[in-house]
Amino acid sequence: MKDDLFFNLDHGYAEGLCRGFKSGILKASDYHNLVQCETLEDLRLHLQSTDYGNFLANEASPLTVNVIDDRLREKLVQEFQHLRNVSYQPLSTFLDYITYAYMIDNIVLLITGTLHQRAIGDLLPRCHPLGSFEQLGAITVADTPAQLYTAVLVDTPLAPYFIDCISEHDLDELNVEIIRSTLYKAYLEDFYNFCKTLGGITAEVMCEILAFEADRRAFMITINSFDTGLTQDERAKLYPTCGHLNPDGLQELRRTDSYDGVRDVAARYPQYKVLFEGSGTNTGDKTIEDKFFEYEVKLNMNAFLRQFHFGIFYAYLKLKEQENRNIIWIAECIAQKHRTRIDNYIPIF
Amino acid sequence: MSDKDRYNVFPSRMAQSIMKGRLKGAQTGHNLLKKKADALTMRFRSILKKIIDTKLLMGDVMKTAAFSLAEAKFSMSGDFTQVVIQSVSKAQIKIRTKRDNVAGVILPSFESFNDGGDTFELTGLGRGGMQLQKLKRNYGEAIKILIELATLQTSFVILDDVIKITNRRVNAIEHVIIPKISRTINYIVSELDEMEREEFYRLKKVQEKKKQARALQEKNRAKLLESGVLTGNEEDAPNILDEEHDEDILF
């Protein structure tokens, strides 16, 4: 009850804005048009008639896929930052939580760069703009990852993730991917707990989405680590615990050594069983990753069916990102004249 | 014949035999060089064919590789290319050069080997790992084909050069050296003939002169005989050196 009555006081404008943005997401007919394009110029023309408008108007021809990628990301960042600027607490904290994921990526990039003695000035433009934080500019002082941690990262909102799992010593030694996965696990669990404390419809919607994200990560880490040197115990440390698989599923996953083993574990959970059944590792089938993407899109779309909760902001961001990926995929297929798999984008509507 | 079309030698029999030796040497050299040029041309053609095939294959492989890059970007969250670029430390695939000998021409050939482990084993652990493995495989193949192409192309360029040089030499021998030597030999032969003719003529002239002188002497002698100054019994002046047995004078 409380949700419905008082939600619009603080967050009505933001929600309205978000729903407006959501209605501008490309429909199936738009994708159909885009797939028919022969060149990137045609693509630009078709995008002009959608909500994207003239975002590519100032680009000189010949248009390249990288340019389209940059402009799409810029537009998304602008919309998100506008939402962030008009939001009140606790929506603003929620939106900040969403940006932590990008911060993790940026920090991993910076750590990699310092590890290989690259100039920080080169790395800063390559960071994702949604993941920037104030101390980003101050990173030039650090030379090694340990220095980076003590000087800069301790003051960021990500500090608790570092403290829980990684020591300074580890920063220098561990593979960056393991650092990234560990940070992401801590972040997911933190976000999950935050949503739970928010309660109400937000908790219902977001926890569903985050639980799926956690399980999906567990599955993907397992599958992707089969041929690498990652041991089962190391791998188990990377599984986020806020999903449906916790705790028995994770135990099982830890012990599996093959794709079929993973499939068996998934068979015990009905929603994942369906996903694994529809996919395969042959070249003609959809891969399990594609199925995961589709399921994620479905969950995000369902978030919009309910009102008065924060889940729509998260869902909007993820859907917009997926749409960007779709557009880039179609653009690349057109640019490389490789149209056989052009229909492999994930349809949203 | 003007002087610049032949060698400047003094025409003698020895010069002739020397020139004949040189002609033989030039002809042998010409044959050998022609064989070398033929062998190189054969190898050249086969390399050309291989280059065409490899380039076509490379086009396809690069296309597949670029497409798999697009696929990987689609399924990976975020811009993994930046992290990969930043964490490059040393080359994973290195090349060793070996030498190949074709008709005396040294051609380099490149062979690749994997130095060190795969530093990007864990990239894409959370998302898109399978696409990334495919991407790595495709680009690995592309590199192998590029290395092959590099070998073929350096051989092509080197062979082209050497074939041009060899053909130039073959033509030079065939159209310049050998005719020059032949002309020299002809000149020597003609000079020798002329010298022989001169000798002959000189000989004949001397003989004639001697005959004339003797005829004159005979004529004079006959005249003197007639006039009675000389009898026919005159012998020539006795030769002291003759060992004639003088009779002993007995008193």
XYZ file of C-alpha atoms in Angstrom:
600
model
C 0.000 0.000 0.000
C 2.725 2.373 0.966
C 4.376 1.852 -2.353
C 1.379 2.821 -4.397
C 0.402 5.883 -2.439
C 3.662 7.654 -1.875
C 5.830 6.453 -4.707
C 4.924 9.187 -7.155
C 5.822 11.952 -4.721
C 9.511 11.447 -5.115
C 9.894 9.169 -8.056
C 6.922 9.821 -10.286
C 8.782 12.055 -12.710
C 11.681 9.657 -13.011
C 9.379 6.699 -13.564
C 7.414 8.566 -16.172
C 10.605 9.532 -17.947
C 11.874 5.971 -17.811
C 8.662 4.566 -19.233
C 8.839 7.159 -21.973
C 12.343 6.025 -22.858
C 11.207 2.437 -22.758
C 8.496 3.041 -25.317
C 11.184 4.245 -27.696
C 12.940 0.899 -27.696
C 13.058 -0.584 -31.181
C 10.229 -2.910 -32.118
C 10.255 -5.990 -34.287
C 9.266 -3.947 -37.347
C 12.227 -1.623 -36.768
C 14.586 -4.572 -36.568
C 13.020 -5.945 -39.713
C 13.817 -2.691 -41.500
C 17.347 -2.606 -40.165
C 18.038 -6.145 -41.287
C 17.033 -5.193 -44.814
C 19.658 -2.452 -45.073
C 22.459 -2.926 -47.536
C 24.885 -0.352 -46.233
C 25.572 1.514 -43.033
C 24.144 4.645 -44.634
C 20.798 2.879 -45.015
C 21.060 1.917 -41.373
C 21.594 5.520 -40.392
C 18.567 6.503 -42.455
C 16.342 3.949 -40.782
C 17.530 4.880 -37.320
C 16.542 8.462 -38.007
C 12.886 7.486 -38.148
C 13.038 5.839 -34.736
C 13.502 7.398 -31.339
C 17.170 7.744 -32.075
C 16.561 10.631 -34.365
C 19.559 12.410 -35.694
C 22.140 11.121 -33.287
C 24.351 10.168 -36.198
C 23.691 13.335 -38.133
C 27.035 14.948 -37.485
C 29.169 12.016 -38.425
C 31.113 12.273 -41.618
C 30.746 9.461 -44.077
C 32.041 6.820 -44.446
C 30.336 5.626 -41.325
C 32.095 2.932 -39.348
C 30.716 0.526 -36.792
C 32.950 1.947 -34.081
C 31.468 5.387 -34.550
C 27.932 3.999 -34.274
C 28.954 2.137 -31.134
C 30.339 5.291 -29.527
C 27.277 7.371 -30.340
C 24.896 4.713 -29.039
C 26.785 4.482 -25.791
C 26.868 8.278 -25.470
C 23.118 8.487 -25.884
C 22.540 5.796 -23.275
C 24.890 7.476 -20.824
C 23.132 10.805 -21.312
C 19.717 9.308 -20.639
C 20.917 7.452 -17.578
C 22.672 10.460 -16.119
C 19.598 12.562 -16.628
C 17.569 9.985 -14.708
C 20.164 9.995 -11.991
C 20.087 13.766 -11.751
C 16.322 13.972 -11.258
C 16.155 11.167 -8.714
C 15.750 11.346 -4.946
C 16.764 8.912 -2.275
C 16.507 5.957 -2.194
C 16.255 5.869 -5.996
C 19.575 7.683 -6.304
C 21.340 5.039 -4.218
C 19.712 2.375 -6.342
C 20.962 4.016 -9.523
C 24.419 4.334 -7.971
C 24.415 0.626 -7.297
C 23.783 0.038 -10.955
C 26.859 2.079 -11.856
C 29.109 0.052 -9.552
C 29.164 -2.715 -12.121
C 30.750 -0.371 -14.644
C 33.125 0.919 -12.030
C 34.356 -2.616 -11.508
C 35.114 -2.913 -15.225
C 36.944 0.396 -15.252
C 39.017 -0.494 -12.230
C 39.974 -3.828 -13.722
C 41.064 -1.989 -16.855
C 43.169 0.429 -14.806
C 44.757 -2.343 -12.792
C 45.669 -4.164 -15.987
C 47.123 -0.993 -17.389
C 49.251 -0.197 -14.355
C 50.405 -3.790 -14.198
C 51.880 -3.362 -17.647
C 53.183 0.132 -17.096
C 50.847 1.917 -19.411
C 50.336 5.639 -19.011
C 47.189 6.291 -17.027
C 46.372 9.176 -19.335
C 45.895 6.648 -22.134
C 43.604 4.466 -20.094
C 41.209 7.091 -18.802
C 39.437 7.778 -22.104
C 38.824 4.060 -22.503
C 36.846 3.751 -19.302
C 33.115 3.384 -19.426
C 31.549 6.757 -18.662
C 28.819 5.289 -16.479
C 31.465 3.877 -14.209
C 33.401 7.013 -13.514
C 33.899 8.237 -10.019
C 35.592 11.289 -8.596
C 38.842 9.639 -7.779
C 39.265 8.505 -11.346
C 41.346 11.545 -12.183
C 43.543 11.014 -9.146
C 44.644 7.630 -10.314
C 47.704 9.037 -12.038
C 49.574 8.926 -8.749
C 49.635 5.168 -8.479
C 52.197 2.938 -10.154
C 51.397 -0.515 -8.887
C 48.029 -2.058 -8.159
C 48.786 -2.107 -4.437
C 49.424 1.635 -4.489
C 46.298 2.072 -6.551
C 44.353 0.326 -3.820
C 45.746 2.189 -0.846
C 45.677 5.581 -2.479
C 42.503 5.571 -4.462
C 40.238 2.610 -4.197
C 39.818 2.752 -0.454
C 37.749 5.891 -0.834
C 35.449 4.612 -3.511
C 32.130 2.899 -2.878
C 33.782 -0.306 -4.039
C 36.162 -0.435 -1.109
C 34.070 -2.911 0.888
C 34.202 -5.373 -2.002
C 37.951 -5.244 -1.977
C 38.231 -5.652 1.750
C 36.045 -8.714 1.840
C 37.849 -10.750 -0.659
C 41.087 -9.368 -1.946
C 44.148 -8.264 -0.103
C 46.739 -5.900 -1.495
C 49.038 -8.795 -2.130
C 46.424 -10.553 -4.192
C 45.963 -7.550 -6.420
C 49.441 -7.944 -7.784
C 49.324 -11.667 -8.147
C 45.931 -12.799 -9.261
C 44.787 -12.842 -12.798
C 42.686 -9.764 -13.522
C 39.761 -11.890 -14.556
C 39.676 -13.556 -11.157
C 39.810 -10.141 -9.508
C 36.958 -8.988 -11.711
C 34.858 -12.052 -10.928
C 35.501 -11.791 -7.207
C 34.551 -8.123 -7.149
C 31.465 -8.794 -9.188
C 30.366 -11.549 -6.832
C 30.689 -9.219 -3.841
C 28.854 -6.492 -5.738
C 25.969 -8.756 -6.729
C 25.457 -10.000 -3.205
C 25.602 -6.473 -1.849
C 23.087 -5.241 -4.410
C 20.805 -8.171 -3.649
C 20.835 -7.365 0.051
C 20.173 -3.705 -0.637
C 17.149 -4.544 -2.743
C 15.877 -6.839 -0.028
C 16.092 -4.004 2.486
C 14.143 -1.748 0.130
C 11.321 -4.233 0.383
C 7.975 -4.157 -1.394
C 7.599 -4.611 -5.112
C 11.199 -3.495 -5.772
C 12.494 -6.378 -3.711
C 10.269 -8.864 -5.508
C 11.207 -7.744 -8.985
C 14.897 -7.011 -8.450
C 15.669 -10.096 -6.403
C 14.239 -12.240 -9.161
C 16.421 -10.532 -11.735
C 19.558 -10.553 -9.569
C 19.072 -14.182 -8.590
C 18.992 -15.104 -12.252
C 22.117 -13.016 -12.877
C 23.917 -14.839 -10.056
C 22.930 -18.265 -11.356
C 23.812 -17.348 -14.888
C 27.247 -16.232 -13.751
C 27.769 -19.465 -11.880
C 26.838 -21.499 -14.948
C 28.999 -19.448 -17.326
C 32.043 -19.486 -15.053
C 31.752 -23.249 -14.784
C 31.337 -23.807 -18.506
C 34.058 -21.387 -19.501
C 36.600 -22.744 -17.057
C 36.600 -26.307 -18.352
C 39.697 -26.067 -20.509
C 41.598 -23.576 -18.445
C 43.842 -24.012 -15.470
C 41.210 -22.872 -13.008
C 40.766 -25.404 -10.222
C 37.392 -26.359 -8.838
C 38.003 -24.649 -5.536
C 39.138 -21.415 -7.092
C 36.111 -21.529 -9.303
C 33.805 -22.134 -6.365
C 35.056 -18.933 -4.779
C 33.698 -16.999 -7.720
C 30.110 -18.255 -7.565
C 27.708 -15.563 -6.293
C 25.525 -16.960 -3.554
C 22.408 -14.895 -3.996
C 20.773 -17.058 -6.628
C 18.441 -20.043 -6.695
C 21.351 -22.432 -7.000
C 22.605 -21.708 -3.518
C 23.744 -23.897 -1.772
C 23.299 -27.373 -3.264
C 23.378 -26.308 -6.889
C 26.657 -24.501 -6.336
C 28.120 -27.558 -4.664
C 27.136 -29.667 -7.624
C 28.504 -27.155 -10.098
C 31.763 -27.109 -8.258
C 32.174 -30.812 -8.820
C 31.173 -30.988 -12.478
C 33.748 -31.293 -15.186
C 31.812 -31.303 -18.395
C 29.035 -29.529 -20.177
C 26.709 -32.471 -19.654
C 27.376 -32.337 -15.931
C 26.285 -28.714 -15.917
C 23.201 -29.657 -17.850
C 22.353 -32.264 -15.245
C 22.670 -29.734 -12.450
C 20.391 -27.365 -14.348
C 17.840 -30.125 -14.840
C 16.953 -29.890 -11.157
C 15.683 -26.353 -11.548
C 12.730 -26.124 -13.889
C 13.352 -22.677 -15.318
C 16.967 -23.509 -16.217
C 16.101 -26.957 -17.475
C 14.039 -25.362 -20.239
C 16.914 -23.091 -21.213
C 19.456 -25.857 -21.443
C 17.134 -28.026 -23.456
C 16.728 -25.469 -26.169
C 20.434 -25.045 -26.709
C 23.411 -27.059 -27.742
C 27.069 -26.734 -28.583
C 26.726 -27.417 -32.300
C 27.162 -24.564 -34.704
C 23.581 -24.491 -35.817
C 21.958 -24.302 -32.417
C 21.486 -21.374 -30.195
C 24.145 -21.448 -27.554
C 23.268 -21.450 -23.904
C 24.480 -17.844 -23.741
C 21.881 -16.781 -26.288
C 19.221 -18.538 -24.240
C 20.381 -16.748 -21.121
C 20.182 -13.431 -22.958
C 16.645 -14.161 -24.067
C 15.588 -15.127 -20.554
C 17.157 -11.993 -19.141
C 15.286 -9.862 -21.665
C 12.072 -11.594 -20.703
C 12.615 -10.894 -17.008
C 13.442 -7.280 -17.766
C 10.316 -6.868 -19.853
C 8.244 -8.343 -17.041
C 9.599 -5.682 -14.719
C 7.712 -3.079 -16.705
C 4.418 -4.808 -16.116
C 4.348 -3.658 -12.510
C 4.321 -0.114 -11.338
C 5.779 1.849 -8.420
C 9.107 0.144 -8.110
C 12.724 0.795 -8.995
C 13.184 -2.312 -11.031
C 12.143 -0.536 -14.213
C 15.261 1.638 -14.131
C 17.538 -1.361 -13.966
C 15.470 -3.160 -16.568
C 15.497 -0.152 -18.870
C 19.270 0.146 -18.724
C 19.784 -3.526 -19.451
C 17.267 -3.534 -22.288
C 18.838 -0.473 -23.834
C 22.254 -2.087 -23.647
C 20.915 -5.215 -25.314
C 19.377 -3.073 -28.007
C 22.707 -1.341 -28.580
C 24.391 -4.716 -28.903
C 21.715 -5.779 -31.378
C 22.200 -2.686 -33.503
C 25.982 -3.104 -33.511
C 25.583 -6.773 -34.436
C 23.372 -5.916 -37.389
C 25.737 -3.095 -38.396
C 28.731 -5.446 -38.296
C 26.926 -8.060 -40.369
C 26.093 -5.426 -42.940
C 29.576 -3.933 -42.939
C 31.279 -7.305 -43.332
C 28.705 -8.547 -45.823
C 28.158 -11.646 -43.770
C 24.412 -11.778 -43.681
C 23.855 -15.426 -42.838
C 23.629 -14.849 -39.098
C 22.174 -11.377 -39.182
C 18.997 -12.590 -37.499
C 20.870 -13.679 -34.404
C 20.029 -10.552 -32.476
C 17.873 -10.934 -29.375
C 14.434 -9.525 -30.070
C 13.049 -7.416 -27.304
C 9.455 -6.832 -28.258
C 85.204 -4.585 -89.252
C 85.519 -1.814 -86.710
C 87.605 -2.499 -83.656
C 84.869 -2.349 -81.041
C 83.109 -5.447 -82.292
C 85.969 -7.743 -81.475
C 88.748 -8.175 -79.031
C 91.992 -6.441 -79.669
C 94.470 -9.254 -80.001
C 97.518 -9.826 -82.102
C 96.457 -12.377 -84.657
C 98.509 -15.474 -84.053
C 97.850 -19.158 -83.816
C 98.129 -19.058 -80.043
C 95.647 -16.204 -79.871
C 93.362 -18.271 -82.033
C 93.501 -21.295 -79.767
C 93.011 -19.073 -76.722
C 89.968 -17.527 -78.318
C 88.603 -20.934 -79.216
C 88.975 -21.960 -75.570
C 87.108 -18.874 -74.497
C 84.327 -19.562 -76.946
C 83.884 -23.030 -75.538
C 83.851 -21.637 -72.005
C 81.257 -19.045 -72.936
C 79.029 -21.663 -74.505
C 79.248 -23.947 -71.447
C 78.484 -20.999 -69.173
C 75.547 -20.089 -71.307
C 74.057 -23.579 -71.056
C 74.506 -23.746 -67.312
C 72.944 -20.354 -66.761
C 70.045 -21.284 -68.982
C 69.432 -24.390 -66.890
C 69.555 -22.321 -63.722
C 67.129 -19.790 -65.158
C 64.754 -22.594 -66.143
C 64.846 -24.180 -62.691
C 64.227 -20.831 -61.019
C 61.370 -20.023 -63.379
C 59.726 -23.353 -62.624
C 59.938 -22.715 -58.880
C 58.706 -19.172 -59.459
C 55.603 -20.362 -61.216
C 54.759 -22.877 -58.535
C 55.180 -20.215 -55.833
C 52.940 -17.880 -57.794
C 50.212 -20.498 -57.896
C 50.539 -21.124 -54.170
C 50.397 -17.402 -53.462
C 47.155 -17.045 -55.370
C 45.577 -19.939 -53.509
C 46.812 -18.763 -50.125
C 45.608 -15.224 -50.693
C 42.131 -16.437 -51.568
C 42.109 -18.642 -48.485
C 43.338 -15.772 -46.354
C 40.506 -13.579 -47.548
C 38.021 -16.143 -46.326
C 39.773 -16.786 -43.049
C 40.103 -13.092 -42.227
C 36.453 -12.624 -42.993
C 35.529 -15.434 -40.609
C 37.856 -14.060 -37.970
C 36.460 -10.540 -38.218
C 32.963 -11.939 -37.968
C 33.815 -13.970 -34.896
C 35.147 -10.744 -33.366
C 31.729 -9.205 -33.952
C 30.091 -12.260 -32.358
C 32.340 -12.031 -29.325
C 31.578 -8.341 -28.916
C 27.887 -9.184 -29.061
C 27.941 -11.680 -26.246
C 30.527 -10.102 -24.004
C 29.423 -7.415 -21.683
C 31.500 -4.308 -21.886
C 34.468 -3.533 -23.999
C 36.769 -6.474 -23.549
C 39.041 -5.251 -26.307
C 40.483 -2.554 -24.079
C 41.449 -4.936 -21.309
C 43.018 -7.299 -23.809
C 44.995 -4.543 -25.499
C 46.263 -3.202 -22.204
C 47.413 -6.536 -20.890
C 49.568 -7.487 -23.838
C 53.135 -7.967 -22.660
C 54.993 -10.052 -25.198
C 54.294 -11.870 -28.406
C 52.720 -15.255 -28.045
C 53.463 -16.495 -31.533
C 57.027 -16.109 -32.736
C 58.752 -16.946 -35.985
C 61.915 -18.856 -36.737
C 63.578 -18.467 -40.117
C 64.967 -21.395 -42.028
C 66.899 -21.355 -45.284
C 65.975 -23.121 -48.442
C 68.342 -23.554 -51.375
C 66.937 -23.514 -54.888
C 69.492 -23.719 -57.690
C 71.932 -21.745 -55.633
C 69.459 -19.113 -54.494
C 68.880 -18.929 -50.731
C 65.227 -18.426 -49.885
C 64.107 -17.786 -46.307
C 61.149 -19.675 -44.932
C 59.274 -18.767 -41.765
C 58.049 -21.219 -39.225
C 55.903 -20.201 -36.293
C 56.041 -21.504 -32.773
C 54.072 -20.782 -29.669
C 56.122 -19.033 -27.036
C 54.660 -19.250 -23.578
C 51.182 -20.033 -22.416
C 47.919 -18.419 -23.289
C 47.757 -15.292 -21.160
C 44.146 -14.736 -22.042
C 42.845 -18.066 -20.877
C 40.457 -16.598 -18.375
C 39.190 -13.643 -20.343
C 35.471 -13.737 -20.703
C 35.053 -15.983 -17.715
C 31.791 -14.409 -16.724
C 30.317 -13.922 -20.148
C 31.112 -14.796 -23.693
C 33.904 -17.258 -22.999
C 32.873 -19.642 -25.750
C 32.778 -16.921 -28.361
C 36.178 -15.803 -27.201
C 37.660 -19.279 -27.627
C 36.288 -19.404 -31.137
C 37.708 -15.967 -31.808
C 41.147 -17.015 -30.577
C 41.087 -20.091 -32.779
C 40.046 -18.151 -35.859
C 42.677 -15.496 -35.456
C 45.285 -18.137 -34.706
C 44.495 -19.726 -38.050
C 44.600 -16.361 -39.747
C 48.088 -15.752 -38.345
C 49.303 -19.132 -39.570
C 48.114 -18.360 -43.056
C 49.673 -14.911 -42.927
C 53.016 -16.424 -41.953
C 52.808 -18.842 -44.854
C 51.957 -15.983 -47.150
C 54.928 -14.014 -45.842
C 57.281 -16.886 -46.682
C 55.830 -17.242 -50.144
C 55.968 -13.562 -50.851
C 59.577 -13.026 -49.796
C 60.579 -16.016 -51.931
C 58.613 -14.536 -54.802
C 60.380 -11.199 -54.619
C 63.845 -12.710 -54.227
C 63.299 -15.189 -57.047
C 61.988 -12.471 -59.303
C 65.151 -10.485 -58.790
C 67.462 -13.402 -59.315
C 65.622 -14.580 -62.402
C 65.922 -11.138 -63.931
C 69.647 -11.067 -63.255
C 70.195 -14.552 -64.587
C 68.209 -13.882 -67.731
C 70.134 -10.720 -68.283
C 73.368 -12.658 -68.035
C 72.114 -15.391 -70.369
C 71.106 -12.842 -72.950
C 74.364 -10.979 -72.569
C 76.369 -14.098 -73.178
C 74.207 -15.158 -76.067
C 74.026 -11.856 -77.890
C 77.180 -10.034 -76.922
C 79.986 -12.215 -75.653
C 79.718 -15.145 -77.997
C 79.361 -13.060 -81.184
C 82.278 -10.936 -80.081
C 84.457 -13.943 -79.589
C 83.299 -15.399 -82.908
C 84.122 -12.211 -84.699
C 87.546 -12.146 -83.075
C 88.200 -15.693 -84.174
C 87.102 -14.866 -87.702
C 89.370 -11.850 -87.712
C 92.310 -13.899 -86.521
C 91.614 -16.549 -89.133
C 91.365 -13.976 -91.845
C 94.569 -12.270 -90.729
C 96.399 -15.571 -90.578
C 95.233 -16.433 -94.070
C 96.388 -13.125 -95.339
C 99.764 -13.515 -93.671
C 100.120 -16.923 -95.246
C 99.271 -15.553 -98.623
C 101.853 -12.829 -98.162
C 104.439 -15.407 -97.175
C 103.619 -17.453 -100.216
C 103.852 -14.478 -102.461
C 107.174 -13.479 -100.932
C 108.474 -16.977 -101.389
C 107.398 -17.057 -104.966
C 108.957 -13.676 -105.653
C 112.256 -14.689 -104.101
C 112.297 -17.881 -106.127
C 111.645 -15.934 -109.247
C 114.412 -13.518 -108.461
C 116.852 -16.332 -107.807
C 115.864 -18.006 -111.013
C 116.465 -14.813 -112.903
C 119.832 -14.327 -111.267
C 120.903 -17.845 -112.178
C 119.645 -17.489 -115.715
C 121.723 -14.349 -116.032
C 124.818 -16.067 -114.666
C 124.384 -18.960 -117.108
C 124.082 -16.594 -119.908
C 127.300 -14.843 -118.956
C 129.130 -18.086 -118.592
C 127.959 -19.299 -121.928
C 129.178 -16.090 -123.476
C 132.583 -16.429 -121.901
C 132.814 -20.034 -123.044
C 132.107 -19.005 -126.513
C 134.732 -16.316 -126.483
C 137.278 -18.876 -125.377
C 138.254 -17.220 -122.238
C 137.086 -20.153 -120.337
C 137.315 -23.744 -121.351
C 134.810 -26.163 -120.318
C 137.330 -28.071 -118.374
C 137.886 -25.630 -115.827
C 137.067 -26.944 -112.814
C 136.329 -24.968 -110.079
C 139.088 -23.936 -107.845
C 140.367 -26.871 -105.964
C 139.105 -27.163 -102.593
C 141.773 -27.331 -100.028
C 139.467 -28.966 -97.749
C 138.844 -31.851 -99.990
C 140.637 -34.922 -98.974
C 142.215 -35.802 -102.290
C 144.899 -38.278 -102.289
C 148.007 -36.645 -103.741
C 150.471 -38.927 -105.247
C 153.695 -39.171 -103.459
C 156.531 -37.486 -105.178
C 159.187 -40.069 -105.835
C 162.764 -38.952 -106.879
